[in-house]
Short mmCIF file of C-alpha atoms and ligand atoms in Angstrom, two decimals:
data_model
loop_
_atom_site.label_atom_id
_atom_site.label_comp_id
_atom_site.label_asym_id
_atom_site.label_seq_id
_atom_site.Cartn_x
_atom_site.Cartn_y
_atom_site.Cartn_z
CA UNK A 997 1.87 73.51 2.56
CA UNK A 998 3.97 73.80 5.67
CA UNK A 999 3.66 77.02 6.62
CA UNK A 1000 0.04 76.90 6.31
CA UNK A 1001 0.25 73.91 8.35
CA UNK A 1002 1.94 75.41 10.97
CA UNK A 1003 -0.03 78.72 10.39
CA UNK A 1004 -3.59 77.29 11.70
CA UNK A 1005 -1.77 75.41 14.40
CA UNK A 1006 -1.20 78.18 15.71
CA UNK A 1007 -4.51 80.02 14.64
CA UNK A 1008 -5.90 77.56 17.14
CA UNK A 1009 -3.96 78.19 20.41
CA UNK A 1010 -3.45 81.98 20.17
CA UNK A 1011 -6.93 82.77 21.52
CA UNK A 1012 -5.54 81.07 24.69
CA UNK A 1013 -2.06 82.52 24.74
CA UNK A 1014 -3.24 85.96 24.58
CA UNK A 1015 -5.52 84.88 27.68
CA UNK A 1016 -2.72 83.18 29.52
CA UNK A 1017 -0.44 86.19 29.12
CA UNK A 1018 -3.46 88.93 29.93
CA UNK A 1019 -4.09 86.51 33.59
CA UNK A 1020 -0.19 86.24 33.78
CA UNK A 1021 -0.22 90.11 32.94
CA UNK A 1022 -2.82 90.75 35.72
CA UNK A 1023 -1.25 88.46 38.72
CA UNK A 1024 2.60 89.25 38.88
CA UNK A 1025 5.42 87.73 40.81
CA UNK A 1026 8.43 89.37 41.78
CA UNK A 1027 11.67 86.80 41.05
CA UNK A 1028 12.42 83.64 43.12
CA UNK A 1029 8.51 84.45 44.60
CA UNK A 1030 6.96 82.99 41.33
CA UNK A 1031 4.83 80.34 43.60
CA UNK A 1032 1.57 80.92 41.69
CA UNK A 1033 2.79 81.47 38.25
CA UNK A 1034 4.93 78.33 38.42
CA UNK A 1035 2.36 76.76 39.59
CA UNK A 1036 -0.06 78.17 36.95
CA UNK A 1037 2.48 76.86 34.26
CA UNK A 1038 2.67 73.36 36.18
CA UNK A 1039 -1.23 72.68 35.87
CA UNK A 1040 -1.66 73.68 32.27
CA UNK A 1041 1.21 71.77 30.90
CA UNK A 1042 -0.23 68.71 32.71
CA UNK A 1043 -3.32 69.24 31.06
CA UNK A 1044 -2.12 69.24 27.86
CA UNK A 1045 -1.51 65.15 28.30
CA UNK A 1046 2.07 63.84 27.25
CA UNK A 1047 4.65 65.58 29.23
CA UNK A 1048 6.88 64.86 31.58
CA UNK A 1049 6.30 68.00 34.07
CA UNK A 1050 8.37 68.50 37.36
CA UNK A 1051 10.06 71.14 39.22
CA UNK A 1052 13.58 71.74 39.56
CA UNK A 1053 13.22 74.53 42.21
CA UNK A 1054 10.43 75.49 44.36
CA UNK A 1055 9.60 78.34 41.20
CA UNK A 1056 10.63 76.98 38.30
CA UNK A 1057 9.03 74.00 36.18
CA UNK A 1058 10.10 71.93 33.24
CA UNK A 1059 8.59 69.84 30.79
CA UNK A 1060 10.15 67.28 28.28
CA UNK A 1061 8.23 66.23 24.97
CA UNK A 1062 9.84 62.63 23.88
CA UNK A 1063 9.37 62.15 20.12
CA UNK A 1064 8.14 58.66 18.92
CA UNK A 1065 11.34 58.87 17.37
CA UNK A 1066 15.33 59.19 18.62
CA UNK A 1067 16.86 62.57 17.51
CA UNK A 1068 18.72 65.26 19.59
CA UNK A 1069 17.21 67.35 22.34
CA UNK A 1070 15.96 70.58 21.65
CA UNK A 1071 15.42 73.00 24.63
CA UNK A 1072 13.22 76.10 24.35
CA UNK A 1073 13.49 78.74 27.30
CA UNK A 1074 11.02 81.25 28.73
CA UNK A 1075 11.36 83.34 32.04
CA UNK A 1076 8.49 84.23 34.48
CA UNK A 1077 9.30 86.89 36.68
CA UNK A 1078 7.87 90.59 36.76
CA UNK A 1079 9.30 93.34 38.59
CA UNK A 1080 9.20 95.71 41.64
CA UNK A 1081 7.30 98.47 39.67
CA UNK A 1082 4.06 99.94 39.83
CA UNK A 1083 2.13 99.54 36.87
CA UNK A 1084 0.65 102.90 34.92
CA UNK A 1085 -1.45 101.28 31.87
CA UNK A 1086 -4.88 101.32 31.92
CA UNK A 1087 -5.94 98.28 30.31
CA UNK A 1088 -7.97 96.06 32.18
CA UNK A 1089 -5.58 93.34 32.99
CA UNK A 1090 -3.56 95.49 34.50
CA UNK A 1091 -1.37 94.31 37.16
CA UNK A 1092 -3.82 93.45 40.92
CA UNK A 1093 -0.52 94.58 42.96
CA UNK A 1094 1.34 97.87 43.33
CA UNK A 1095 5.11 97.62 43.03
CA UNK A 1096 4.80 94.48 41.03
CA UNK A 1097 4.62 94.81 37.31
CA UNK A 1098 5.44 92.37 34.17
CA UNK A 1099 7.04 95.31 32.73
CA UNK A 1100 9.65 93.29 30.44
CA UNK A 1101 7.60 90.84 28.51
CA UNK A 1102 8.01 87.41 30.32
CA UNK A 1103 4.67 86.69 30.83
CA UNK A 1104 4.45 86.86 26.72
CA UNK A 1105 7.38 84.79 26.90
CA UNK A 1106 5.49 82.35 29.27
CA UNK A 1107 2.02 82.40 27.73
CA UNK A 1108 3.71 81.50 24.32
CA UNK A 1109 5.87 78.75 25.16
CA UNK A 1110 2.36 77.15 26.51
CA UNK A 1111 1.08 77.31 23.69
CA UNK A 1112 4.22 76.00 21.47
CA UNK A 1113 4.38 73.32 24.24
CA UNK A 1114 0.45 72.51 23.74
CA UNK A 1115 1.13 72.62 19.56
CA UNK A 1116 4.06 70.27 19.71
CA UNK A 1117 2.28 67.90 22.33
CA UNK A 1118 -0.41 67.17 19.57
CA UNK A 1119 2.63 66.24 16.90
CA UNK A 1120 4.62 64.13 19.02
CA UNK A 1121 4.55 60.92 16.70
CA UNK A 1122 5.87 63.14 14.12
CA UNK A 1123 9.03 64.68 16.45
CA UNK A 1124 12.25 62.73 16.16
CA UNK A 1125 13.95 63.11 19.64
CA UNK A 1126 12.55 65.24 22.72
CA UNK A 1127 11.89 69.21 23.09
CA UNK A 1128 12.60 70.14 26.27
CA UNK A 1129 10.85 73.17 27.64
CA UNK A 1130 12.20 75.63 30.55
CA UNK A 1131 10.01 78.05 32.62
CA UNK A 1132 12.41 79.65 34.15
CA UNK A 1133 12.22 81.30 37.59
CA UNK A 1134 13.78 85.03 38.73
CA UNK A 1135 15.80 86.49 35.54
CA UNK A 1136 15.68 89.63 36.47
CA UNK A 1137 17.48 89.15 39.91
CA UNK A 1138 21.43 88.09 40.26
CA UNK A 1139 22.30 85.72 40.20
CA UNK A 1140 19.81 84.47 38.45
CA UNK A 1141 17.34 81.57 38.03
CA UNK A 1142 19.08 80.02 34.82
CA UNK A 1143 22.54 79.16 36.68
CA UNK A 1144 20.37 77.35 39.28
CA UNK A 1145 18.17 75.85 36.67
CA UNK A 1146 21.26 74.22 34.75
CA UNK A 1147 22.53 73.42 38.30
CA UNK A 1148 19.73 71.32 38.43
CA UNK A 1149 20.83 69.69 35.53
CA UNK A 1150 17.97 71.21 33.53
CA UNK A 1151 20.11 71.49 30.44
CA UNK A 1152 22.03 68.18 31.10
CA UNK A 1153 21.95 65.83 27.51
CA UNK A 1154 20.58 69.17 25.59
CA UNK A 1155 22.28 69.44 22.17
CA UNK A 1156 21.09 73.27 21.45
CA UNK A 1157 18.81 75.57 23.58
CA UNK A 1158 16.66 78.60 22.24
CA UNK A 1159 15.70 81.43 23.49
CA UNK A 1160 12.89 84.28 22.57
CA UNK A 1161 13.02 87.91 23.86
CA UNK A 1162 9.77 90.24 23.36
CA UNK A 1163 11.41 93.39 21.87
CA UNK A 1164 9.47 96.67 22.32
CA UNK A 1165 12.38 98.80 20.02
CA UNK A 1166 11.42 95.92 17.34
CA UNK A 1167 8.63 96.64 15.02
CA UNK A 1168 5.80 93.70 15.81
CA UNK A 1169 6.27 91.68 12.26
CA UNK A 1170 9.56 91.96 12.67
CA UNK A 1171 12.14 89.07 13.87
CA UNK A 1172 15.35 90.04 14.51
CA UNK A 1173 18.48 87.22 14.94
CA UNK A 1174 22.33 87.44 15.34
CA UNK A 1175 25.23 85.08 15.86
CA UNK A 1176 28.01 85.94 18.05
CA UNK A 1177 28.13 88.57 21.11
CA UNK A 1178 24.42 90.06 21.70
CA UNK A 1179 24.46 91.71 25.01
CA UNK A 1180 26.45 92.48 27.55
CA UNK A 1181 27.91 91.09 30.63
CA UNK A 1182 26.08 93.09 33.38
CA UNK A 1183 28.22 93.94 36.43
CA UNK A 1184 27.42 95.60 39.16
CA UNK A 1185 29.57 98.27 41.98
CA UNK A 1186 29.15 100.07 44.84
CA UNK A 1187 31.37 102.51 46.17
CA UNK A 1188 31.01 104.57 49.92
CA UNK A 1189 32.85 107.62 50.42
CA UNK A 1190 33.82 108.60 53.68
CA UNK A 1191 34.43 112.24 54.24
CA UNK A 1192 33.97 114.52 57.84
CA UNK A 1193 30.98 115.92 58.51
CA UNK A 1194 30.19 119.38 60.16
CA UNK A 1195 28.89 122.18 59.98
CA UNK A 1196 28.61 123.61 56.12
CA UNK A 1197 29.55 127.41 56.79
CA UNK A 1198 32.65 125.73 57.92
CA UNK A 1199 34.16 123.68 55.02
CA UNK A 1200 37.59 124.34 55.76
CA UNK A 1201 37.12 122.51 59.16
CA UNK A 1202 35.61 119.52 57.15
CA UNK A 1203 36.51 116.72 54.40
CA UNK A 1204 33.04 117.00 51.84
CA UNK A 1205 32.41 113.47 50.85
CA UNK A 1206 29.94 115.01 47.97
CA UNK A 1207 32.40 117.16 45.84
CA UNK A 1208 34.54 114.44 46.10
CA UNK A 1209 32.29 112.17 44.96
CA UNK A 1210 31.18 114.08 42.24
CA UNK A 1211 34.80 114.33 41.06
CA UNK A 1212 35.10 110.32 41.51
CA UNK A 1213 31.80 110.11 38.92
CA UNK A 1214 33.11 112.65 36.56
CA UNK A 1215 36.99 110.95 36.95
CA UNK A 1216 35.65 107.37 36.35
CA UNK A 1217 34.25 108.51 32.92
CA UNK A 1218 37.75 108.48 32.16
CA UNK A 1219 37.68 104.80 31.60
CA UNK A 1220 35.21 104.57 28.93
CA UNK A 1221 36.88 107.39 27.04
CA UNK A 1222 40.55 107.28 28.14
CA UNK A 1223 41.56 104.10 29.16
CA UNK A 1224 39.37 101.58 26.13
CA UNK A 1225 40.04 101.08 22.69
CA UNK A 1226 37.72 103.27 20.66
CA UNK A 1227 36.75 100.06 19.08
CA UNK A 1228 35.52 97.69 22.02
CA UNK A 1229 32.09 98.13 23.90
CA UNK A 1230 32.16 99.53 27.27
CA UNK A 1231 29.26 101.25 29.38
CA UNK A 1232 30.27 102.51 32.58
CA UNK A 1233 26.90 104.35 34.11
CA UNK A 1234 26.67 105.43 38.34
CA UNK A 1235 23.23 105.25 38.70
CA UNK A 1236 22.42 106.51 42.60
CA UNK A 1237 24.30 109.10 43.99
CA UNK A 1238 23.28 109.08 48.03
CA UNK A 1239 23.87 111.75 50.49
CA UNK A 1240 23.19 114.16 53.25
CA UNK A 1241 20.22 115.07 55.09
CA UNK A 1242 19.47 119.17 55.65
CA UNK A 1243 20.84 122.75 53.91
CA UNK A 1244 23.39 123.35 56.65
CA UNK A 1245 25.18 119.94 57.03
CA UNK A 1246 28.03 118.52 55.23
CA UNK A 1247 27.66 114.58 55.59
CA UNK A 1248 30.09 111.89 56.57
CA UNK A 1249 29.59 109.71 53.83
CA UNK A 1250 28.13 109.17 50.30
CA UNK A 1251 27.09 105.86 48.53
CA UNK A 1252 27.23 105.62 45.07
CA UNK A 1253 26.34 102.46 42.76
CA UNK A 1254 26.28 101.79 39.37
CA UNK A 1255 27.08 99.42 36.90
CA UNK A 1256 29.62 98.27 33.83
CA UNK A 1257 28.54 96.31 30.73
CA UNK A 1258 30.89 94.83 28.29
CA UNK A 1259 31.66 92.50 26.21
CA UNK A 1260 35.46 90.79 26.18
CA UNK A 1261 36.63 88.50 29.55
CA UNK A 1262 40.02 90.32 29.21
CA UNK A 1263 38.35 93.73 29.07
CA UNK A 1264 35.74 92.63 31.96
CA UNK A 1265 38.61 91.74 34.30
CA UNK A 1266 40.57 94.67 33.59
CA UNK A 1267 37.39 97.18 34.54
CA UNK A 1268 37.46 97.13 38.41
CA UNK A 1269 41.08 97.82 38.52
CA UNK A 1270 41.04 101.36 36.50
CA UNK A 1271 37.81 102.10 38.74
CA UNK A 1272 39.73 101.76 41.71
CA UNK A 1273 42.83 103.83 40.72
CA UNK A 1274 40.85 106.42 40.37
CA UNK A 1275 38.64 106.58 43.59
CA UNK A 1276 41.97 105.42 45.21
CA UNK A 1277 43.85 108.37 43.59
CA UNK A 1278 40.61 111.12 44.21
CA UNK A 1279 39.83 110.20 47.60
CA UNK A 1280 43.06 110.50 48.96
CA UNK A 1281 44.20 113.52 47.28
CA UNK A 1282 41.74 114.97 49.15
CA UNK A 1283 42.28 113.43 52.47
CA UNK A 1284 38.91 110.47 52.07
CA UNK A 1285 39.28 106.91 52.38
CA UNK A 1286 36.73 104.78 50.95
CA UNK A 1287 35.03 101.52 50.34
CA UNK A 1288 34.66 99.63 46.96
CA UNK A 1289 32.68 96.53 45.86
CA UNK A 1290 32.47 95.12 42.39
CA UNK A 1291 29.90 92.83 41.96
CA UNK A 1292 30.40 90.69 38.52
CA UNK A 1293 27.14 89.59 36.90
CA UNK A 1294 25.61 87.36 34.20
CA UNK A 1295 27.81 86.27 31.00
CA UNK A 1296 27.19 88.01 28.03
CA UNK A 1297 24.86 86.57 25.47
CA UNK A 1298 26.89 84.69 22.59
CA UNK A 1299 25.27 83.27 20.11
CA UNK A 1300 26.66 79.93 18.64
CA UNK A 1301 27.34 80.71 14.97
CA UNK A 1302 25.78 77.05 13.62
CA UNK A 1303 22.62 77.16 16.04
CA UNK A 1304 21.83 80.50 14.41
CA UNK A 1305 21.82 79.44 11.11
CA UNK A 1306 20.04 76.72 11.96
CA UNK A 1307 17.51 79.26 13.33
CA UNK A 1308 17.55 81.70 10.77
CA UNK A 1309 16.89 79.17 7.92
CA UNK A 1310 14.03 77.94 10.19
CA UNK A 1311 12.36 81.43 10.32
CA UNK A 1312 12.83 82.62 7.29
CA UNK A 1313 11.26 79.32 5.97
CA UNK A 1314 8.05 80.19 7.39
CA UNK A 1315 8.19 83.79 7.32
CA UNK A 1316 7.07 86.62 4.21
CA UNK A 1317 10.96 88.22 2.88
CA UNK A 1318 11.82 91.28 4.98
CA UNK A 1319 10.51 90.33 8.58
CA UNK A 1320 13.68 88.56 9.88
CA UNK A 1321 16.65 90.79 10.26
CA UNK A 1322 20.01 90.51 11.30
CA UNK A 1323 20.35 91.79 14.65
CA UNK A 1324 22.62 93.98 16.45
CA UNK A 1325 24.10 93.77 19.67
CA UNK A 1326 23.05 95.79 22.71
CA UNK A 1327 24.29 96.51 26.46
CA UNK A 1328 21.40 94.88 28.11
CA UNK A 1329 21.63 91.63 30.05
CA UNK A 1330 20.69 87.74 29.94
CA UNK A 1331 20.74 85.12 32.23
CA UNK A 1332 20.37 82.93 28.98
CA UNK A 1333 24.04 83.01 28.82
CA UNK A 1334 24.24 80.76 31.69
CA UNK A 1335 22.56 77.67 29.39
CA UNK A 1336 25.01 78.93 26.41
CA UNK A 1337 27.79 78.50 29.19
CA UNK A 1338 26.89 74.60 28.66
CA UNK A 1339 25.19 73.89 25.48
CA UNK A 1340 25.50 75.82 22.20
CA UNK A 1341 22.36 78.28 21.95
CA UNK A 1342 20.90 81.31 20.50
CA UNK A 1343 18.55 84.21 21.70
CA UNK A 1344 16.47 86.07 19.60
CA UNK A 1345 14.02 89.11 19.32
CA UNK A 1346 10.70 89.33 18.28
CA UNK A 1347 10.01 92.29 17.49
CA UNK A 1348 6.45 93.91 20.00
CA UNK A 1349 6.22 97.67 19.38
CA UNK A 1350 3.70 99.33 17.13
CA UNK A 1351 4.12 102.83 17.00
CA UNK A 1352 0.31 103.16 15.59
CA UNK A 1353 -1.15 101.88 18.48
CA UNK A 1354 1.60 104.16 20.75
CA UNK A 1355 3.22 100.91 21.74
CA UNK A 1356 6.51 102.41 22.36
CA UNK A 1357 7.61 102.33 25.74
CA UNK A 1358 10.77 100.96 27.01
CA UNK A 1359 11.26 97.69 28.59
CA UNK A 1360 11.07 98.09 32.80
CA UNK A 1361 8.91 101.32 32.08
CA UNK A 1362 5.75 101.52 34.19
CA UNK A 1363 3.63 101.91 30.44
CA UNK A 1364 5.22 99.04 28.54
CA UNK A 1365 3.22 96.36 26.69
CA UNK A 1366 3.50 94.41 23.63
CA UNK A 1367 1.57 94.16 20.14
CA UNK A 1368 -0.29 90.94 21.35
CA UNK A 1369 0.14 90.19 17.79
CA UNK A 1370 3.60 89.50 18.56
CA UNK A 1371 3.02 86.42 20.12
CA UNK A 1372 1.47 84.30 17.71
CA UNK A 1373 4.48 85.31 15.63
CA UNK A 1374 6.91 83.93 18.98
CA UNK A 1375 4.93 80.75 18.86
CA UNK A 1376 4.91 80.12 14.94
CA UNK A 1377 9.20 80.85 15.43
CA UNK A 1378 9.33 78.37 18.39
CA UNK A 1379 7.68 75.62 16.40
CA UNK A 1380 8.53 75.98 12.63
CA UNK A 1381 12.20 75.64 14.50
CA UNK A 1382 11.41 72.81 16.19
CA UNK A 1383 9.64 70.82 13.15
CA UNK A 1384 12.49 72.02 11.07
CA UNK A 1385 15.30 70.41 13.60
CA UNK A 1386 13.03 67.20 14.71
CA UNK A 1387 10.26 66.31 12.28
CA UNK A 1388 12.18 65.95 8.79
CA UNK A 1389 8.88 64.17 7.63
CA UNK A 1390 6.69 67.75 8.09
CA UNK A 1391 9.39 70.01 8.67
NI1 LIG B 681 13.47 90.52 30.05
#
């Protein structure tokens, strides 16, 4: 009876969140720029009729459902922001503006916490305490819109918060949940190597920033397979590698940047130090000084063990046997982490590829998209979680 309850709720509001994500799709904002989209998000919440809407930063906008009833608070996360890439699908809501692209899901994420928000605003004398829902600004940009957003006290009184990520790797019809590390702390390092330029038929005159450069990239894989326990997670990856400017000249300097994921504080801290014994140790055997930032970013995702129970009884409640699966962790990056930071939480994927249709491309490639089917299935996990936890009368 309940899931077909909750079934044709969402039957009727997933005309509109395929819309809102297609106009989201077509009209991207780059992070802490989302002036339209947040606005977007403020005037369709308000028309819903119920909510408490306001804005905690100029881009970001919240809305709290109070239950007739007292009961925890329940907060349910989505992020807005596209990014700088220029869009090669050929749909026709494609993205209006070059170098900006919703390349990573978030205006699925967006369009379907409307519509849970627009569901859940009809049940309200059934929900037994408040859901609390966050349209978060700029997650794609450190440091972040989340650790502003809970600055703003967006999280303040929240007893659990819940997160959804559109997964392209995922199946669509699949949901996939964890508890415990998910992904990765994602830091960030530049390093500028300063050689002596010249003339290049006359190295021996010259200090040649690149081949000792080169030998600082190849050294510094040393750390992931020399200096790490087998057994931990480490990704140590330099990224840009940039130098020189004709045939016949050996340049001054060269800038390289990368970044490290992991998983353990101890580990985390201990990363920058190896790095820098060994561009310490290269560039001076060779007569180079140097330069060397490290940059650390977001917390990793951990997922509270009882709030993903919670969750995973929820979904697979409403769900046919075999779509949710445990998760595993990867080396990607979350601001989520910040609102875990304060309040127990989870993070989940649902799963948007469908290699049929050739949805298969990576997340933050110019081709991706998502399985629009995949978002009805986001909104029917958002609410059959939230009537679960709040409404033990339907849930
Ligand atoms: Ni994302």
């Amino acid at each position: 009876m309940r899931i077909e309850m909750i079934q044709s709720l969402v039957d009727q509001v997933k005309d509109e969140v395929v819309a809102w994500r297609r106009y989201l799709h077509k009209n991207p904002e780059l992070s802490f720029e989302e002036v339209n989209t947040s606005q977007f998000v403020y005037d369709t919440l308000q028309s819903f009729g119920g909510l408490e809407v306001s804005k905690p930063t100029k881009t970001s906008v919240l809305a709290r459902l109070n239950g007739a009833y007292l009961g925890p608070v329940l907060a349910l996360r989505a992020d807005m922001d596209a990014l700088p890439i220029t869009e090669e699908n050929d749909f026709d809501f494609v993205s209006r503006f070059p170098g900006k692209m919703h390349a990573c899901g978030h205006d699925g994420h967006t369009a379907m916490l409307l519509g849970v928000a627009q569901i859940l605003c009809g049940l309200r004398h059934e929900i037994h305490g408040e859901v609390r829902f966050i349209f978060q600004h700029a997650e794609e940009l450190f440091p972040g819109g989340a650790q502003e957003l809970v600055h703003a006290g967006v999280i303040d009184g929240a007893d659990s918060v819940i997160g959804i990520h559109l997964w392209s790797p995922l199946e669509v019809g699949k949901v996939s949940v964890m508890s415990g590390p998910m992904m990765a702390g994602p830091d960030t390092f530049h390093i500028r190597i300063h050689g002596q330029g010249g003339h290049a038929a006359e190295p021996h005159v010259n200090i040649d920033p690149i081949l000792i450069a080169s030998q600082v990239v190849t050294n510094l894989q040393h750390i992931v397979s020399r200096n790490v326990d087998p057994l931990e997670q480490l990704v140590l990856s330099v990224t840009q590698f940039h130098a020189g400017t004709a045939h016949n000249i050996i340049p001054e300097t060269v800038e390289l940047c990368g970044t490290v994921r992991s998983f353990k504080t101890e580990l985390r801290q201990k990363v920058p130090e190896l790095m820098e014994r060994i561009i310490k140790g290269i560039t001076g055997a060779h007569g180079s000084t140097y330069e060397f930032e490290y940059q650390g970013g977001y917390r990793p995702v951990i997922n509270d063990e009882a709030v993903t129970k919670k969750v995973w009884d929820s979904l697979t409640d409403i769900f046919p046997e075999g779509t949710v699966v445990e998760g595993v962790p990867d080396m990607g990056g979350e601001d989520f982490s910040a609102y875990q930071a304060k309040v127990p939480g989870t993070f989940f994927y649902v799963g948007a590829g469908n290699l049929q249709e050739g949805i298969t491309f990576p997340h933050h490639h110019p081709k991706f998209t998502v399985d629009e089917t995949s978002l009805s299935i986001g909104v029917m996990s958002f609410v059959g979680i939230v009537l679960k936890q709040l409404c033990p009368t339907i849930g």
